[in-house]
Each structure stands twice: as C-alpha cells, then as structure tokens.
Amino acid sequence: MPAFITAMKRAATSFNPPTLPKDGTPLKFGIISTADISIQALILPARSHPGVEIYAIAGRSLENTERFAKKHGIKKVYGGKDAYQALVEDPEVDVVYIPLPNIMHYEWTMRSLNAGKHVLVEKPIAMRSEEARRVHELAEAKGLVLMEAMHIRFHPAVARLKEIIARGDIGAIKHISSTMFLPSLAGALYTDEKFALGKGCMMDVGCYAIEIIRLASSSDPIAVTTAEFDNDVHHVHNMDDNARGTLQLPNGVTADFASRISVPPKFGIIPKLNFGVEVVGDKGTAKLTEYMIPQVYHSIVVTDTAGKKTVHKAYTFSDGDGTRPVGEPWWSTYRHQLEAFVTKIKGNEPRTWMTKEDSITVMQVIEQVYEKPPDSDLSLDA
C-alpha cells in the first residue's frame, strides 16, 4: 500500500506541479497552436522550471486562443490567419514550441529558425528524413538550438535500462521487442482531414516504438524486414490505426515493434496501456514497462537464465558521487526534456540529447516502414 500511495502522490504532483519563482531572465517561450499536447509537454513542466516563461501563444481563432491563454496564465495572445507568423516575429519570444499537425512541422520550424528563434518541435520533426536534415542544417548555420521532442529518451528509467544492458547484466543482445499501445480514450480520432495533415499510427506513436529500440540497443536499424498496417478502427483510406514490423540491427540483432492508436478498454471501461520494451540477451532479459509515463510507475525486470528476477526503478538521476538526486521523482519525461533543452540553450551540455542524426534516422526508419514492399528487405544504409 505505501508504494501505491507514493505512486499516486508522484502522479498527482506530476500532473499538477508546483509553480516556482522565475529567475531574472527566463527564456520566453511562444507556442504555435492551442493543441492539448502543449499542456503536458510544455506548460505544466514550465511551472517548475525557474528558467522558463510561457510568454505567448498563437491560434487561428482569437476567441479560443484567448480562452486557452487565460486558463494557463499566458500573457500575450495572437489570433487570426497571420497569428503564427506574428508570434514567430515577436522580438520578445526566445523559443518557439511547435505542436502543430505533422505536415506543418517543417514549414514552421524553418520560419521560426529564419526569425532567429530556438525551436522545440513535436515529433515527428518533419514528414521526410530530408526535411529533418534541412531544418537541422539551418539551425546549425544560424547557431540556434533545435530539438525534436522525443521525450521518452530523457527519463532516468531509460538511462537505467541502458546502463543495465551496457554493463552486461543480460549478456549480448539477441532480440528486442517494443510496444506502443494507446487506449481508445486517448487514441486519435482519425479522419480524412487528419490523414491530409500527416497523421497516422506510425507517425503519431509508432515513432516511439522505433526510438525505444534504438535506445535499448544503442544502435540504429540497418534494414526493415517486414511491415504491416491496419485501419480497422477508423476505416480512413490509407490511414494506419495499427502498425507493426521487424527490423534488422547490427551484429545480427533483430527487433520487432507494434503500435496501436486505439486499444479497446478492458471489460469495456478500464483503459489499457502498453508502453513496454523487452531486451533478450544470451544471459537473460531486461523488460522496461511504461516508458511513456515512468514518473507514475515503471519497473525494469531483469531475469537471468535460471529464472531469477531483479527489479530496478529509477525516478531521479544522481550527481557525480551518487548521493544527491538530480531532479524530482515526479518529474515527467517532458520535464526532464525541458531541463535538457534549456541547458543546451544556455551553452551547457545536457545529460541526454536528441541529435540531428537521431531525428534523421528515426524518419528514415518510418519512411522505410511505410514504403516496405511485400517480400523484400529495405536497407537503411542510404
């Protein structure tokens, strides 16, 4: 029971974090769009970050944007057809956060960078790997910080999994399986209009299933060996509700992934979540559960060949001597991500980062998954 109560306290604080005083010159963030993802991904994490102020927001509907801004304490509002550009050109805005539909990520990342702003853009960073390359090259040319918001890589739980594997607890990796299933209550309502905006299971959540394989293996896929799709929930033409496939990794390692956007509730009422990755080695296995919301609860179960299980958990990082926690146990993946992003802007090296090469590679895998023809392997070497 104490563990359950502790978990509930972590969850409650994570979704309603304390508001800390801002330092003298916080970075002023502007948000393009009133998409709900911005609440969990930036607005709530910013409350407890003294170096971040959510300063401005832009939306197509002035009325809706004003309502959103009032609810979340955002000072400046831009509304109407030119609202996004007006925010991008605001001299007070230091950073632009882009939670727009996928197909708009490239355009508004380019516009924001050209306006001299640092950019945090939701995943996927673009619709194609070549676009991912171009936005990063522009950021480099202008000396600006650009990062794709692949938040799962920033939490201590993922770092602990990587540490366990790296020190040889399960031996040499043989196979990895990842899942990314969203319950029906959280799943996207796919329509023909959203298909035109670059939506789809693989783009929206399948990217996480690919990324967690990269993180667990500390390597990049070299080939897509199989790929399958279904649109059995929303029945939108060419729209994938389910996506699954297999990958070839270096050194003979194989992997499989499965993602689903709308899993029916258990007994008709209980939402079913499945955000997991299992790594099989020649000396055992390591399985991380709930990598999307590890601050609420997670476990890393290491099982040796004799069946002996060891459970690990990691809610904070430690400093150099391993005695003082870094961060708070209730910090979400998004809060750790924001910490890294601000650290980078201030000219310091963050503990974890989503690099240009990371973003390009993830998009290359997604491209090959979508383009995989029947009965043929696609190399990712190009």
PDB file of N, CA, C and O in Angstrom, residues 82-131:
ATOM      1  N   ASP A  82      -2.884  35.277 -39.546  1.00  0.00           N
ATOM      2  CA  ASP A  82      -1.450  35.596 -39.516  1.00  0.00           C
ATOM      3  C   ASP A  82      -0.838  35.445 -38.128  1.00  0.00           C
ATOM      4  O   ASP A  82       0.269  35.922 -37.860  1.00  0.00           O
ATOM      5  N   ALA A  83      -1.562  34.765 -37.242  1.00  0.00           N
ATOM      6  CA  ALA A  83      -1.144  34.683 -35.843  1.00  0.00           C
ATOM      7  C   ALA A  83       0.191  33.973 -35.670  1.00  0.00           C
ATOM      8  O   ALA A  83       1.051  34.421 -34.895  1.00  0.00           O
ATOM      9  N   TYR A  84       0.389  32.882 -36.381  1.00  0.00           N
ATOM     10  CA  TYR A  84       1.626  32.118 -36.210  1.00  0.00           C
ATOM     11  C   TYR A  84       2.848  32.950 -36.585  1.00  0.00           C
ATOM     12  O   TYR A  84       3.848  32.993 -35.861  1.00  0.00           O
ATOM     13  N   GLN A  85       2.744  33.631 -37.731  1.00  0.00           N
ATOM     14  CA  GLN A  85       3.880  34.435 -38.184  1.00  0.00           C
ATOM     15  C   GLN A  85       4.131  35.601 -37.244  1.00  0.00           C
ATOM     16  O   GLN A  85       5.283  35.963 -36.985  1.00  0.00           O
ATOM     17  N   ALA A  86       3.056  36.169 -36.719  1.00  0.00           N
ATOM     18  CA  ALA A  86       3.209  37.291 -35.792  1.00  0.00           C
ATOM     19  C   ALA A  86       3.952  36.851 -34.534  1.00  0.00           C
ATOM     20  O   ALA A  86       4.819  37.572 -34.022  1.00  0.00           O
ATOM     21  N   LEU A  87       3.632  35.670 -34.026  1.00  0.00           N
ATOM     22  CA  LEU A  87       4.339  35.173 -32.839  1.00  0.00           C
ATOM     23  C   LEU A  87       5.816  34.911 -33.159  1.00  0.00           C
ATOM     24  O   LEU A  87       6.698  35.268 -32.382  1.00  0.00           O
ATOM     25  N   VAL A  88       6.055  34.291 -34.302  1.00  0.00           N
ATOM     26  CA  VAL A  88       7.427  33.985 -34.705  1.00  0.00           C
ATOM     27  C   VAL A  88       8.275  35.247 -34.801  1.00  0.00           C
ATOM     28  O   VAL A  88       9.465  35.240 -34.480  1.00  0.00           O
ATOM     29  N   GLU A  89       7.658  36.344 -35.224  1.00  0.00           N
ATOM     30  CA  GLU A  89       8.387  37.600 -35.407  1.00  0.00           C
ATOM     31  C   GLU A  89       8.431  38.457 -34.147  1.00  0.00           C
ATOM     32  O   GLU A  89       9.069  39.520 -34.137  1.00  0.00           O
ATOM     33  N   ASP A  90       7.772  38.034 -33.072  1.00  0.00           N
ATOM     34  CA  ASP A  90       7.756  38.794 -31.821  1.00  0.00           C
ATOM     35  C   ASP A  90       9.183  38.857 -31.256  1.00  0.00           C
ATOM     36  O   ASP A  90       9.778  37.825 -30.935  1.00  0.00           O
ATOM     37  N   PRO A  91       9.744  40.049 -31.103  1.00  0.00           N
ATOM     38  CA  PRO A  91      11.129  40.160 -30.615  1.00  0.00           C
ATOM     39  C   PRO A  91      11.305  39.698 -29.173  1.00  0.00           C
ATOM     40  O   PRO A  91      12.433  39.429 -28.747  1.00  0.00           O
ATOM     41  N   GLU A  92      10.226  39.606 -28.415  1.00  0.00           N
ATOM     42  CA  GLU A  92      10.314  39.150 -27.022  1.00  0.00           C
ATOM     43  C   GLU A  92      10.403  37.633 -26.910  1.00  0.00           C
ATOM     44  O   GLU A  92      10.803  37.108 -25.877  1.00  0.00           O
ATOM     45  N   VAL A  93       9.999  36.924 -27.956  1.00  0.00           N
ATOM     46  CA  VAL A  93       9.986  35.457 -27.918  1.00  0.00           C
ATOM     47  C   VAL A  93      11.389  34.925 -28.201  1.00  0.00           C
ATOM     48  O   VAL A  93      11.998  35.251 -29.214  1.00  0.00           O
ATOM     49  N   ASP A  94      11.904  34.109 -27.291  1.00  0.00           N
ATOM     50  CA  ASP A  94      13.224  33.482 -27.461  1.00  0.00           C
ATOM     51  C   ASP A  94      13.133  32.111 -28.119  1.00  0.00           C
ATOM     52  O   ASP A  94      14.016  31.714 -28.877  1.00  0.00           O
ATOM     53  N   VAL A  95      12.068  31.384 -27.788  1.00  0.00           N
ATOM     54  CA  VAL A  95      11.919  29.997 -28.229  1.00  0.00           C
ATOM     55  C   VAL A  95      10.521  29.785 -28.769  1.00  0.00           C
ATOM     56  O   VAL A  95       9.541  30.253 -28.179  1.00  0.00           O
ATOM     57  N   VAL A  96      10.417  29.055 -29.870  1.00  0.00           N
ATOM     58  CA  VAL A  96       9.111  28.681 -30.409  1.00  0.00           C
ATOM     59  C   VAL A  96       8.908  27.189 -30.205  1.00  0.00           C
ATOM     60  O   VAL A  96       9.769  26.378 -30.565  1.00  0.00           O
ATOM     61  N   TYR A  97       7.771  26.844 -29.611  1.00  0.00           N
ATOM     62  CA  TYR A  97       7.376  25.441 -29.458  1.00  0.00           C
ATOM     63  C   TYR A  97       6.286  25.148 -30.476  1.00  0.00           C
ATOM     64  O   TYR A  97       5.297  25.891 -30.582  1.00  0.00           O
ATOM     65  N   ILE A  98       6.473  24.050 -31.236  1.00  0.00           N
ATOM     66  CA  ILE A  98       5.592  23.753 -32.368  1.00  0.00           C
ATOM     67  C   ILE A  98       4.885  22.419 -32.164  1.00  0.00           C
ATOM     68  O   ILE A  98       5.458  21.353 -32.408  1.00  0.00           O
ATOM     69  N   PRO A  99       3.605  22.438 -31.700  1.00  0.00           N
ATOM     70  CA  PRO A  99       2.807  21.220 -31.591  1.00  0.00           C
ATOM     71  C   PRO A  99       1.738  21.140 -32.690  1.00  0.00           C
ATOM     72  O   PRO A  99       0.656  20.584 -32.485  1.00  0.00           O
ATOM     73  N   LEU A 100       2.028  21.718 -33.838  1.00  0.00           N
ATOM     74  CA  LEU A 100       1.096  21.738 -34.969  1.00  0.00           C
ATOM     75  C   LEU A 100       0.932  20.338 -35.565  1.00  0.00           C
ATOM     76  O   LEU A 100       1.703  19.427 -35.251  1.00  0.00           O
ATOM     77  N   PRO A 101      -0.048  20.153 -36.463  1.00  0.00           N
ATOM     78  CA  PRO A 101      -0.135  18.882 -37.192  1.00  0.00           C
ATOM     79  C   PRO A 101       1.179  18.553 -37.887  1.00  0.00           C
ATOM     80  O   PRO A 101       1.916  19.454 -38.310  1.00  0.00           O
ATOM     81  N   ASN A 102       1.452  17.274 -38.023  1.00  0.00           N
ATOM     82  CA  ASN A 102       2.749  16.812 -38.524  1.00  0.00           C
ATOM     83  C   ASN A 102       3.184  17.475 -39.822  1.00  0.00           C
ATOM     84  O   ASN A 102       4.357  17.813 -40.001  1.00  0.00           O
ATOM     85  N   ILE A 103       2.254  17.647 -40.724  1.00  0.00           N
ATOM     86  CA  ILE A 103       2.603  18.159 -42.042  1.00  0.00           C
ATOM     87  C   ILE A 103       3.059  19.617 -41.993  1.00  0.00           C
ATOM     88  O   ILE A 103       3.676  20.122 -42.933  1.00  0.00           O
ATOM     89  N   MET A 104       2.809  20.310 -40.865  1.00  0.00           N
ATOM     90  CA  MET A 104       3.182  21.711 -40.718  1.00  0.00           C
ATOM     91  C   MET A 104       4.484  21.908 -39.943  1.00  0.00           C
ATOM     92  O   MET A 104       4.963  23.031 -39.814  1.00  0.00           O
ATOM     93  N   HIS A 105       5.048  20.837 -39.426  1.00  0.00           N
ATOM     94  CA  HIS A 105       6.262  20.959 -38.608  1.00  0.00           C
ATOM     95  C   HIS A 105       7.418  21.568 -39.387  1.00  0.00           C
ATOM     96  O   HIS A 105       8.108  22.461 -38.891  1.00  0.00           O
ATOM     97  N   TYR A 106       7.642  21.083 -40.582  1.00  0.00           N
ATOM     98  CA  TYR A 106       8.787  21.553 -41.378  1.00  0.00           C
ATOM     99  C   TYR A 106       8.674  23.048 -41.676  1.00  0.00           C
ATOM    100  O   TYR A 106       9.625  23.815 -41.433  1.00  0.00           O
ATOM    101  N   GLU A 107       7.528  23.472 -42.198  1.00  0.00           N
ATOM    102  CA  GLU A 107       7.364  24.877 -42.584  1.00  0.00           C
ATOM    103  C   GLU A 107       7.589  25.809 -41.404  1.00  0.00           C
ATOM    104  O   GLU A 107       8.344  26.792 -41.514  1.00  0.00           O
ATOM    105  N   TRP A 108       6.976  25.488 -40.263  1.00  0.00           N
ATOM    106  CA  TRP A 108       7.046  26.439 -39.153  1.00  0.00           C
ATOM    107  C   TRP A 108       8.336  26.327 -38.354  1.00  0.00           C
ATOM    108  O   TRP A 108       8.751  27.289 -37.705  1.00  0.00           O
ATOM    109  N   THR A 109       9.008  25.213 -38.460  1.00  0.00           N
ATOM    110  CA  THR A 109      10.359  25.139 -37.904  1.00  0.00           C
ATOM    111  C   THR A 109      11.292  26.016 -38.723  1.00  0.00           C
ATOM    112  O   THR A 109      12.094  26.786 -38.156  1.00  0.00           O
ATOM    113  N   MET A 110      11.187  25.932 -40.035  1.00  0.00           N
ATOM    114  CA  MET A 110      12.021  26.762 -40.908  1.00  0.00           C
ATOM    115  C   MET A 110      11.732  28.247 -40.683  1.00  0.00           C
ATOM    116  O   MET A 110      12.658  29.068 -40.575  1.00  0.00           O
ATOM    117  N   ARG A 111      10.470  28.605 -40.598  1.00  0.00           N
ATOM    118  CA  ARG A 111      10.103  30.011 -40.387  1.00  0.00           C
ATOM    119  C   ARG A 111      10.630  30.527 -39.047  1.00  0.00           C
ATOM    120  O   ARG A 111      11.113  31.656 -38.947  1.00  0.00           O
ATOM    121  N   SER A 112      10.513  29.699 -38.019  1.00  0.00           N
ATOM    122  CA  SER A 112      10.964  30.111 -36.685  1.00  0.00           C
ATOM    123  C   SER A 112      12.472  30.284 -36.643  1.00  0.00           C
ATOM    124  O   SER A 112      12.989  31.251 -36.071  1.00  0.00           O
ATOM    125  N   LEU A 113      13.195  29.350 -37.250  1.00  0.00           N
ATOM    126  CA  LEU A 113      14.651  29.459 -37.297  1.00  0.00           C
ATOM    127  C   LEU A 113      15.084  30.684 -38.093  1.00  0.00           C
ATOM    128  O   LEU A 113      16.009  31.411 -37.700  1.00  0.00           O
ATOM    129  N   ASN A 114      14.417  30.924 -39.208  1.00  0.00           N
ATOM    130  CA  ASN A 114      14.756  32.098 -40.020  1.00  0.00           C
ATOM    131  C   ASN A 114      14.464  33.398 -39.292  1.00  0.00           C
ATOM    132  O   ASN A 114      15.059  34.439 -39.609  1.00  0.00           O
ATOM    133  N   ALA A 115      13.570  33.330 -38.304  1.00  0.00           N
ATOM    134  CA  ALA A 115      13.273  34.517 -37.486  1.00  0.00           C
ATOM    135  C   ALA A 115      14.230  34.622 -36.288  1.00  0.00           C
ATOM    136  O   ALA A 115      14.090  35.527 -35.464  1.00  0.00           O
ATOM    137  N   GLY A 116      15.187  33.699 -36.203  1.00  0.00           N
ATOM    138  CA  GLY A 116      16.185  33.771 -35.138  1.00  0.00           C
ATOM    139  C   GLY A 116      15.773  33.151 -33.826  1.00  0.00           C
ATOM    140  O   GLY A 116      16.363  33.460 -32.779  1.00  0.00           O
ATOM    141  N   LYS A 117      14.791  32.252 -33.855  1.00  0.00           N
ATOM    142  CA  LYS A 117      14.304  31.629 -32.624  1.00  0.00           C
ATOM    143  C   LYS A 117      14.858  30.214 -32.453  1.00  0.00           C
ATOM    144  O   LYS A 117      15.004  29.469 -33.424  1.00  0.00           O
ATOM    145  N   HIS A 118      15.136  29.838 -31.220  1.00  0.00           N
ATOM    146  CA  HIS A 118      15.361  28.440 -30.908  1.00  0.00           C
ATOM    147  C   HIS A 118      14.030  27.714 -31.081  1.00  0.00           C
ATOM    148  O   HIS A 118      12.958  28.313 -30.926  1.00  0.00           O
ATOM    149  N   VAL A 119      14.086  26.404 -31.362  1.00  0.00           N
ATOM    150  CA  VAL A 119      12.849  25.674 -31.656  1.00  0.00           C
ATOM    151  C   VAL A 119      12.822  24.326 -30.952  1.00  0.00           C
ATOM    152  O   VAL A 119      13.777  23.543 -31.022  1.00  0.00           O
ATOM    153  N   LEU A 120      11.704  24.076 -30.287  1.00  0.00           N
ATOM    154  CA  LEU A 120      11.353  22.756 -29.782  1.00  0.00           C
ATOM    155  C   LEU A 120      10.128  22.320 -30.574  1.00  0.00           C
ATOM    156  O   LEU A 120       9.072  22.953 -30.479  1.00  0.00           O
ATOM    157  N   VAL A 121      10.270  21.262 -31.385  1.00  0.00           N
ATOM    158  CA  VAL A 121       9.184  20.849 -32.270  1.00  0.00           C
ATOM    159  C   VAL A 121       8.751  19.436 -31.919  1.00  0.00           C
ATOM    160  O   VAL A 121       9.574  18.563 -31.660  1.00  0.00           O
ATOM    161  N   GLU A 122       7.443  19.231 -31.910  1.00  0.00           N
ATOM    162  CA  GLU A 122       6.930  17.901 -31.589  1.00  0.00           C
ATOM    163  C   GLU A 122       7.385  16.870 -32.613  1.00  0.00           C
ATOM    164  O   GLU A 122       7.695  17.202 -33.753  1.00  0.00           O
ATOM    165  N   LYS A 123       7.407  15.633 -32.164  1.00  0.00           N
ATOM    166  CA  LYS A 123       7.740  14.552 -33.077  1.00  0.00           C
ATOM    167  C   LYS A 123       6.490  14.224 -33.924  1.00  0.00           C
ATOM    168  O   LYS A 123       5.371  14.466 -33.466  1.00  0.00           O
ATOM    169  N   PRO A 124       6.657  13.707 -35.119  1.00  0.00           N
ATOM    170  CA  PRO A 124       7.915  13.618 -35.848  1.00  0.00           C
ATOM    171  C   PRO A 124       8.342  15.007 -36.310  1.00  0.00           C
ATOM    172  O   PRO A 124       7.505  15.863 -36.580  1.00  0.00           O
ATOM    173  N   ILE A 125       9.644  15.234 -36.377  1.00  0.00           N
ATOM    174  CA  ILE A 125      10.155  16.569 -36.671  1.00  0.00           C
ATOM    175  C   ILE A 125       9.718  17.068 -38.036  1.00  0.00           C
ATOM    176  O   ILE A 125       9.615  18.273 -38.269  1.00  0.00           O
ATOM    177  N   ALA A 126       9.439  16.145 -38.953  1.00  0.00           N
ATOM    178  CA  ALA A 126       9.029  16.516 -40.307  1.00  0.00           C
ATOM    179  C   ALA A 126       8.327  15.309 -40.924  1.00  0.00           C
ATOM    180  O   ALA A 126       8.129  14.282 -40.269  1.00  0.00           O
ATOM    181  N   MET A 127       7.972  15.438 -42.193  1.00  0.00           N
ATOM    182  CA  MET A 127       7.317  14.338 -42.893  1.00  0.00           C
ATOM    183  C   MET A 127       8.304  13.411 -43.596  1.00  0.00           C
ATOM    184  O   MET A 127       7.967  12.277 -43.927  1.00  0.00           O
ATOM    185  N   ARG A 128       9.510  13.902 -43.850  1.00  0.00           N
ATOM    186  CA  ARG A 128      10.526  13.117 -44.544  1.00  0.00           C
ATOM    187  C   ARG A 128      11.889  13.338 -43.886  1.00  0.00           C
ATOM    188  O   ARG A 128      12.143  14.380 -43.276  1.00  0.00           O
ATOM    189  N   SER A 129      12.774  12.365 -44.056  1.00  0.00           N
ATOM    190  CA  SER A 129      14.107  12.490 -43.462  1.00  0.00           C
ATOM    191  C   SER A 129      14.898  13.637 -44.077  1.00  0.00           C
ATOM    192  O   SER A 129      15.697  14.284 -43.392  1.00  0.00           O
ATOM    193  N   GLU A 130      14.668  13.914 -45.345  1.00  0.00           N
ATOM    194  CA  GLU A 130      15.382  15.023 -45.975  1.00  0.00           C
ATOM    195  C   GLU A 130      14.962  16.352 -45.364  1.00  0.00           C
ATOM    196  O   GLU A 130      15.785  17.264 -45.212  1.00  0.00           O
ATOM    197  N   GLU A 131      13.702  16.490 -45.006  1.00  0.00           N
ATOM    198  CA  GLU A 131      13.245  17.698 -44.322  1.00  0.00           C
ATOM    199  C   GLU A 131      13.890  17.802 -42.942  1.00  0.00           C
ATOM    200  O   GLU A 131      14.260  18.904 -42.510  1.00  0.00           O
TER     201      GLU A 131
END
